[in-house]
CSV table of C-alpha atoms and ligand atoms in Angstrom, one decimal:
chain,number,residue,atom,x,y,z
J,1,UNK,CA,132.8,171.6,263.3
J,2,UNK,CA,131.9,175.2,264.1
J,3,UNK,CA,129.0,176.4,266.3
J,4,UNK,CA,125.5,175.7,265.7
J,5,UNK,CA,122.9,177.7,264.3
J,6,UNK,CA,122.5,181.1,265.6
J,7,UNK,CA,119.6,181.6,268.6
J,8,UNK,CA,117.2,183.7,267.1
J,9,UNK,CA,118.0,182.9,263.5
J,10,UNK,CA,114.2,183.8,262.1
J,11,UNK,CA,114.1,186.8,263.9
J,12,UNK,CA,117.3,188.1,263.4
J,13,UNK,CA,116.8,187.4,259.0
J,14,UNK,CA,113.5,189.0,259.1
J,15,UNK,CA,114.7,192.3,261.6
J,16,UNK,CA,117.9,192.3,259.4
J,17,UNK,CA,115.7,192.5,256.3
J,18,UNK,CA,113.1,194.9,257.4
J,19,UNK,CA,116.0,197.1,258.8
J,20,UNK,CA,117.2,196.7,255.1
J,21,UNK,CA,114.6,198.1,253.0
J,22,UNK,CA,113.2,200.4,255.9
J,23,UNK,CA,116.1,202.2,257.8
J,24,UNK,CA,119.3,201.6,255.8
J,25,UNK,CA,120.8,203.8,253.6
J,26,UNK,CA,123.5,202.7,251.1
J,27,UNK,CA,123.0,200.2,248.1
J,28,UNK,CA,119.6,199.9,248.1
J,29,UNK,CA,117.3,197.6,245.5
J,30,UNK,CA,116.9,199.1,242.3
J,31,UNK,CA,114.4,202.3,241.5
J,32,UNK,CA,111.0,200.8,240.9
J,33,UNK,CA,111.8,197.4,242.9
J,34,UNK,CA,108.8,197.3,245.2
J,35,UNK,CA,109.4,196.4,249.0
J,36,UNK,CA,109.9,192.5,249.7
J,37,UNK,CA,108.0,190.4,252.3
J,38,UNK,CA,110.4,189.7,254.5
J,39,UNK,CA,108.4,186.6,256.6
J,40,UNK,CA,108.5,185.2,252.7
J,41,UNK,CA,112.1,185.7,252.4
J,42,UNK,CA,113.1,183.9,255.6
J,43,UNK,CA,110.5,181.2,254.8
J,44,UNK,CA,112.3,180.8,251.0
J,45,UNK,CA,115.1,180.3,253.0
J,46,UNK,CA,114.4,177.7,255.9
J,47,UNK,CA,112.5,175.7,253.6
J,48,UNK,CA,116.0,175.3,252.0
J,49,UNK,CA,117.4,173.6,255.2
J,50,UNK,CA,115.6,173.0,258.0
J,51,UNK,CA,114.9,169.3,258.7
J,52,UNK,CA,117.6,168.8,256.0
J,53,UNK,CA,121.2,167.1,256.3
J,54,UNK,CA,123.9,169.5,255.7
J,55,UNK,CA,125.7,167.1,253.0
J,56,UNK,CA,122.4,166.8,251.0
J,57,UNK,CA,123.0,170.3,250.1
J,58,UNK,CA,123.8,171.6,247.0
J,59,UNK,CA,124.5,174.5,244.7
J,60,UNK,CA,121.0,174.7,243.9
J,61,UNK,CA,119.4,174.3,247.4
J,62,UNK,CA,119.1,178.1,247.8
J,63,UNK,CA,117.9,178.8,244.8
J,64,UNK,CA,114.5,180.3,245.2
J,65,UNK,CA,115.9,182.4,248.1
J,66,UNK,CA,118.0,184.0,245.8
J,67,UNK,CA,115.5,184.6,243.0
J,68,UNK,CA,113.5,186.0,245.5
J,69,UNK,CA,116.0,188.0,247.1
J,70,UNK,CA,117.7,189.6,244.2
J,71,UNK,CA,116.0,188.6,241.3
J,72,UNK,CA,114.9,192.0,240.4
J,73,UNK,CA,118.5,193.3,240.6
J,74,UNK,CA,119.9,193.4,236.5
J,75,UNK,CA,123.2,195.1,237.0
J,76,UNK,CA,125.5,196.3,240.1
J,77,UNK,CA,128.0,198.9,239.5
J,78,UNK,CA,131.4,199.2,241.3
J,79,UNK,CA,131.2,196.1,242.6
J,80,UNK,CA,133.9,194.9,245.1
J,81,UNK,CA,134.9,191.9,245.5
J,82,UNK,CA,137.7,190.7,248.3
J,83,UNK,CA,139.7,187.7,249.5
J,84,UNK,CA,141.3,187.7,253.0
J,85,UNK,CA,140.7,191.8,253.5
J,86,UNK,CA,137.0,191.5,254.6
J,87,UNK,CA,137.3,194.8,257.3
J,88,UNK,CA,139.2,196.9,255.1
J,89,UNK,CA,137.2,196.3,251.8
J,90,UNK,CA,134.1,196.9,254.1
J,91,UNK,CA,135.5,199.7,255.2
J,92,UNK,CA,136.4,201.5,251.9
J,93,UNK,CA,132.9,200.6,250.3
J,94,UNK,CA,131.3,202.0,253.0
J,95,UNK,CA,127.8,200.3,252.7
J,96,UNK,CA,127.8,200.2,249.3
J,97,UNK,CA,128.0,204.6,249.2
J,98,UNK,CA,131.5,203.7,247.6
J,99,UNK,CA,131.4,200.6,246.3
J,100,UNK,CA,128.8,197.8,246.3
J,101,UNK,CA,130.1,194.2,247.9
J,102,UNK,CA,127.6,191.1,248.5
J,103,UNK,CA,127.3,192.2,252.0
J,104,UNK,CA,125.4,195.1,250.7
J,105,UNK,CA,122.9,193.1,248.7
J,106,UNK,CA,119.9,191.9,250.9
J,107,UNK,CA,120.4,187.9,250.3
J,108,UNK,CA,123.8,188.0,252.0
J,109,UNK,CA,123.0,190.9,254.3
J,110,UNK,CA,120.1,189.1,255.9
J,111,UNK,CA,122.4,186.2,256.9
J,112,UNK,CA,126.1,187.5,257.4
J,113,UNK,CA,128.3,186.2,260.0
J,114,UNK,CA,125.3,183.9,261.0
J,115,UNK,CA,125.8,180.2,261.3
J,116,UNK,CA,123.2,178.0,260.8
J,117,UNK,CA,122.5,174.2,259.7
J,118,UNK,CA,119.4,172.2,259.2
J,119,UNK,CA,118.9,168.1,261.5
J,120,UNK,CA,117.2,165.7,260.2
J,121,UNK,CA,114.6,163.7,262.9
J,122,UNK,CA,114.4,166.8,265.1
J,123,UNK,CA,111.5,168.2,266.5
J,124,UNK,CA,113.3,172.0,265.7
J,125,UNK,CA,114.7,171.3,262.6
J,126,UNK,CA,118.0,172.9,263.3
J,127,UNK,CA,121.3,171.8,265.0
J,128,UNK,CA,122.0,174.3,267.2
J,129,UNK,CA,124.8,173.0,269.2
J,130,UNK,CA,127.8,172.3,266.6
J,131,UNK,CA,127.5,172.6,262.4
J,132,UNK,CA,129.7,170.8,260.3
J,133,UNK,CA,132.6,173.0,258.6
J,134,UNK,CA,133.2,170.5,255.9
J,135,UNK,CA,131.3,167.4,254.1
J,136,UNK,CA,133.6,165.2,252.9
J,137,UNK,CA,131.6,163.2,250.8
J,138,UNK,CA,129.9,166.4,249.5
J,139,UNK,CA,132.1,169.8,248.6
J,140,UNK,CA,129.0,171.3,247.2
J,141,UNK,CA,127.5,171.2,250.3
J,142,UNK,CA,130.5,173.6,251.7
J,143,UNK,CA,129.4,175.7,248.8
J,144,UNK,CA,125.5,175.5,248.7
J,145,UNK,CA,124.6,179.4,250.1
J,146,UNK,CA,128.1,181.4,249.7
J,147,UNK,CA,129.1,179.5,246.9
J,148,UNK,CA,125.6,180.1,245.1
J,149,UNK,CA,126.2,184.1,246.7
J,150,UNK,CA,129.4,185.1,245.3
J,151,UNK,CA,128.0,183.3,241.5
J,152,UNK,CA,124.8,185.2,241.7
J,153,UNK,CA,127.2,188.9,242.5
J,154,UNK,CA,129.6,188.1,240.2
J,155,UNK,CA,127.1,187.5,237.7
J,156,UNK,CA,125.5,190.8,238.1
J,157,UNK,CA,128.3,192.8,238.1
J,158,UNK,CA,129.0,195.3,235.2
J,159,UNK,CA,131.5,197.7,234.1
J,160,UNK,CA,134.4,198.5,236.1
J,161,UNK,CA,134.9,195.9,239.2
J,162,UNK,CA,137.1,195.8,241.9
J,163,UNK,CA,139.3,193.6,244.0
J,164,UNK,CA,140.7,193.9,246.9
J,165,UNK,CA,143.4,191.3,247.8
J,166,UNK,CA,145.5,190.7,251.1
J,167,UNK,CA,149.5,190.7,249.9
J,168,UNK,CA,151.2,189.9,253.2
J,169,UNK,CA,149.3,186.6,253.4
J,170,UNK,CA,150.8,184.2,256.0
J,171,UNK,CA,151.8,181.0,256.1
J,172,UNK,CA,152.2,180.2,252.8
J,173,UNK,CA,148.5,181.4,251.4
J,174,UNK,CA,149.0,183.3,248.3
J,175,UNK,CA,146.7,186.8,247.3
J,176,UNK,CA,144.9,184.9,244.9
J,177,UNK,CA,144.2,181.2,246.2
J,178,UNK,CA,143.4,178.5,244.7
J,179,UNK,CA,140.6,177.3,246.4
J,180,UNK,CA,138.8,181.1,247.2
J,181,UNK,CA,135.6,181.8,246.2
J,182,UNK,CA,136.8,184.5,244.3
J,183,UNK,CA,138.5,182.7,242.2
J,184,UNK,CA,136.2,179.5,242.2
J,185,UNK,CA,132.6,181.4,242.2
J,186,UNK,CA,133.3,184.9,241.4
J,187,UNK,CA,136.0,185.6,238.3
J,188,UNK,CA,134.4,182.6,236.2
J,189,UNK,CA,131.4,184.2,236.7
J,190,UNK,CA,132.0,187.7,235.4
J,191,UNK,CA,129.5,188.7,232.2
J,192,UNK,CA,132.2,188.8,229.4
J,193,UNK,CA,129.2,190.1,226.8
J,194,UNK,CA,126.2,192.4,226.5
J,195,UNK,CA,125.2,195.3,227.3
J,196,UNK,CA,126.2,194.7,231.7
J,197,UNK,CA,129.4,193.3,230.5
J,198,UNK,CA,132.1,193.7,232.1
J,199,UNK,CA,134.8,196.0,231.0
J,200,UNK,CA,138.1,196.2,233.2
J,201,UNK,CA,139.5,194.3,236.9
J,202,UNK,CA,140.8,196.6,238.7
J,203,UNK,CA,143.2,195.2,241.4
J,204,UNK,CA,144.2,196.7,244.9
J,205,UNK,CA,147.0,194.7,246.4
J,206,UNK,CA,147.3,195.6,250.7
J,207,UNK,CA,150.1,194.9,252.6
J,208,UNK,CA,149.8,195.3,256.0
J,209,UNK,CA,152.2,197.0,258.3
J,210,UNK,CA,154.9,195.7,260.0
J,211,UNK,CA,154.5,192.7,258.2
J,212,UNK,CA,156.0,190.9,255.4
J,213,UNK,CA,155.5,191.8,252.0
J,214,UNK,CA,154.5,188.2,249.6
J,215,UNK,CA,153.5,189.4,246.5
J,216,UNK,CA,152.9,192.9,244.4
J,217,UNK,CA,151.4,193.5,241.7
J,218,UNK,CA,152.8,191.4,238.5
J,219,UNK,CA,154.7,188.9,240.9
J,220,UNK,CA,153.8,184.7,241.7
J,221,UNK,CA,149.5,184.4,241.7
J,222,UNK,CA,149.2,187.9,240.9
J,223,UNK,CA,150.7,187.4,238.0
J,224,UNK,CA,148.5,184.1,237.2
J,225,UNK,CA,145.5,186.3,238.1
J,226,UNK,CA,146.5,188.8,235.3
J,227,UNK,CA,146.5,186.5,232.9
J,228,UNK,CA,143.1,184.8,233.8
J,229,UNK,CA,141.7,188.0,233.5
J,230,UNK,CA,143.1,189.0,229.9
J,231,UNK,CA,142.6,185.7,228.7
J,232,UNK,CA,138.8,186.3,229.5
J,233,UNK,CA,139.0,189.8,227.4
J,234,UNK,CA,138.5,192.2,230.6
J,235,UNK,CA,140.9,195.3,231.0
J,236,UNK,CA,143.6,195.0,233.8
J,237,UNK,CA,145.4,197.1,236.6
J,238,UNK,CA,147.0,196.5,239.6
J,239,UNK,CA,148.1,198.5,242.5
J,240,UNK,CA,150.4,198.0,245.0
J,241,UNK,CA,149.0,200.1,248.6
J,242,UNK,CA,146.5,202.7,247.2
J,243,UNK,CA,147.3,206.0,249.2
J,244,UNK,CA,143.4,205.9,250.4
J,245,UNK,CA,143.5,202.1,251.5
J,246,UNK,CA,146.7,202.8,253.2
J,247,UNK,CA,145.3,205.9,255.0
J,248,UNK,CA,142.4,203.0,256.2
J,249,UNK,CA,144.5,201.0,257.6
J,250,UNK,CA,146.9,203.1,259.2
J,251,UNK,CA,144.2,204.1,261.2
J,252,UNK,CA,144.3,200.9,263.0
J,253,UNK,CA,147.8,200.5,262.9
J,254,UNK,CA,149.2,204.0,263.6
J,255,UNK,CA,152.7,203.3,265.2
J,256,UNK,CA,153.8,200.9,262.5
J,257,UNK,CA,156.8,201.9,261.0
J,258,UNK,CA,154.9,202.6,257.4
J,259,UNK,CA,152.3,204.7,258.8
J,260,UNK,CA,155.2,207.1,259.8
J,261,UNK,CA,155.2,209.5,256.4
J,262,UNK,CA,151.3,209.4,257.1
J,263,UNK,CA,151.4,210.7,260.7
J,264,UNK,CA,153.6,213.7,259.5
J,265,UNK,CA,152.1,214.6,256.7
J,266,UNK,CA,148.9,214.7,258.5
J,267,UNK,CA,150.2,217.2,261.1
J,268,UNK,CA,151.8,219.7,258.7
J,269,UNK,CA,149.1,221.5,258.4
L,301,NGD,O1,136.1,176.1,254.2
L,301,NGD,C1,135.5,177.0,254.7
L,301,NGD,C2,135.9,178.4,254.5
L,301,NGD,N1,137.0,179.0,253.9
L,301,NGD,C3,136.8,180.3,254.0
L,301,NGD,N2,135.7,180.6,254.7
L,301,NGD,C4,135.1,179.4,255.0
L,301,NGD,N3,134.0,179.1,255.7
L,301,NGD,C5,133.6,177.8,255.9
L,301,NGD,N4,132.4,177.6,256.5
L,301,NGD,N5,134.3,176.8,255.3
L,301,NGD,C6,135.2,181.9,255.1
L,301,NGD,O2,134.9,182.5,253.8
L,301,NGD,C7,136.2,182.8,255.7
L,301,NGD,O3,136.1,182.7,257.2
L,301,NGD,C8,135.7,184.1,255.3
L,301,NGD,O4,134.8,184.7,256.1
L,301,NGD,C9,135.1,183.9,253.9
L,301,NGD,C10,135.8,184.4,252.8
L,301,NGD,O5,137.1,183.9,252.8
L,301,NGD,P1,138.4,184.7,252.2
L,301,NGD,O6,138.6,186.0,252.9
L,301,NGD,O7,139.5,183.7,252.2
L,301,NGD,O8,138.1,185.1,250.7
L,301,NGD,P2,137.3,184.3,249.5
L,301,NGD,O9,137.9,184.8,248.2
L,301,NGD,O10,137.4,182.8,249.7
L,301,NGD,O11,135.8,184.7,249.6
L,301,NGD,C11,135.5,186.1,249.6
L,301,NGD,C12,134.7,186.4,248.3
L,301,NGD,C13,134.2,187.9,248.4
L,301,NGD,O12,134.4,188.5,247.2
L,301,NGD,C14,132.7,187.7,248.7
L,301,NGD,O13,131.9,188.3,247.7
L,301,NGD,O14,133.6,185.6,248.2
L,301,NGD,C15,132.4,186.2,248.7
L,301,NGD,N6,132.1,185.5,250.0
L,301,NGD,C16,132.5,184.2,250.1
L,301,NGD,C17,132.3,183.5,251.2
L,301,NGD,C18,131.7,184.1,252.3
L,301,NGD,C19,131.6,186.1,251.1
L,301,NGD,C20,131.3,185.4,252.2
L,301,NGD,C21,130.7,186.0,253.5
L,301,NGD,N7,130.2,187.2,253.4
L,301,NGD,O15,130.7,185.3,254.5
């Protein structure tokens, strides 16, 4: 179990939204798109879950919130997608400026880092003490909104896309899991003909300072992911520790031994 559903869920969607469209500037909804109604949006959304049982939920249950939320959008360019290196992939896309992750697009950015699940025989219609983490009779359930998010990306995406993947994983996790949604919901997903297809993967392996290095570029799931991707007729790279995602992350981690060549070089001149 996690926590419950966030106080101030409805407000928070529908400021999140207006904030969005009004005040943001970054990715923004596609020249032409006229402004959405946010009170509609939030309502596409609870009517998805509230008074409903988590494990009832499906890969479907969101659908019309997503139509309505993005189903103007046709094509997203640059799109980044990342598995275990949220803050630094958020980081480098910079609100979409650099490159465009789901975050950036409104149906995710109205309800990110938000918990929230839907009870049955309740007068509020949301459990807002503890929500499950898992169904176990149901997976699709675990899957219904991010599950349904990452498909409904990944299927817009076009051209060149990104990947940023975490290669100092611990205990045991590999960069390219089995069981992520970028591998589950996102590669299988990627438009392999037409016009928006996509052309070439590009990935960007991290490895964190001070820690231990797992994988590089053309080694154990890396290798598997390379494969996948050729297999499904897209380009491939792969680089290990791209000078301007190192120069991220060094910010945060300045003493570590790695950062070292960083520090001087940046004081030479
Ligand atoms: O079993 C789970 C679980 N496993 C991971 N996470 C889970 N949350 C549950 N409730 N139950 C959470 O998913 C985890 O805390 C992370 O916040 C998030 C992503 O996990 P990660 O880093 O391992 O990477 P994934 O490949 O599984 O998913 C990231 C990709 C990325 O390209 C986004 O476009 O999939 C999209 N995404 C998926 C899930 C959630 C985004 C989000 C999000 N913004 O919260």
């Amino acid at each position: 179990k996690t926590n419950g559903t966030t106080c101030g869920l409805r407000e928070i969607m529908i400021g999140r939204c207006s904030h969005y469209q009004y005040i943001k500037n970054g990715f923004v909804q596609p020249n032409g798109s006229r402004a959405k109604n946010c009170t509609e949006l939030y309502e596409a959304f609870e009517s998805a879950v509230r008074y409903k049982s988590y494990c009832n939920m499906n890969m479907s249950t969101y659908g019309r919130y997503f139509e309505l939320a993005l189903g103007d959008l046709h094509v997203i360019n640059r799109a980044m997608f990342w598995s275990g290196t949220y803050a630094i992939a958020h980081t480098y896309g910079s609100n979409g400026r650099n490159y465009v992750t789901l975050e950036d697009t409104l149906a995710a950015a109205m309800v990110n880092g938000l918990t929230w699940c839907g009870k049955e025989n309740d007068t509020e219609g949301f459990d807002f003490v503890s929500c499950p983490y898992r169904c176990k009779d149901n997976q699709w359930a675990d899957y219904a909104f991010w599950g349904l998010a990452s498909k409904t990306f990944a299927q817009l995406a076009a051209g060149e896309v990104y990947v940023v993947l975490n290669g100092s994983q611990a205990n045991g996790k590999s960069a390219f899991r089995n069981d992520s949604y970028f591998r589950s919901f996102e590669l299988p997903n990627l438009r392999q003909n037409g016009t928006y297809r996509v052309t070439k993967v590009n990935i960007l392996v991290l490895h964190s300072p001070d820690a231990e290095v797992v994988e590089r570029c053309g080694q154990k799931s890396l290798l598997e992911l390379e494969r996948l991707v050729q297999n499904k007729g897209f380009d491939y790279a792969c680089e290990d520790d791209p000078e301007e995602l190192i120069l991220i992350m060094c910010s945060e981690h300045w003493h570590a031994r790695e950062c070292q060549v960083a520090r001087q070089v940046l004081r030479q001149t």
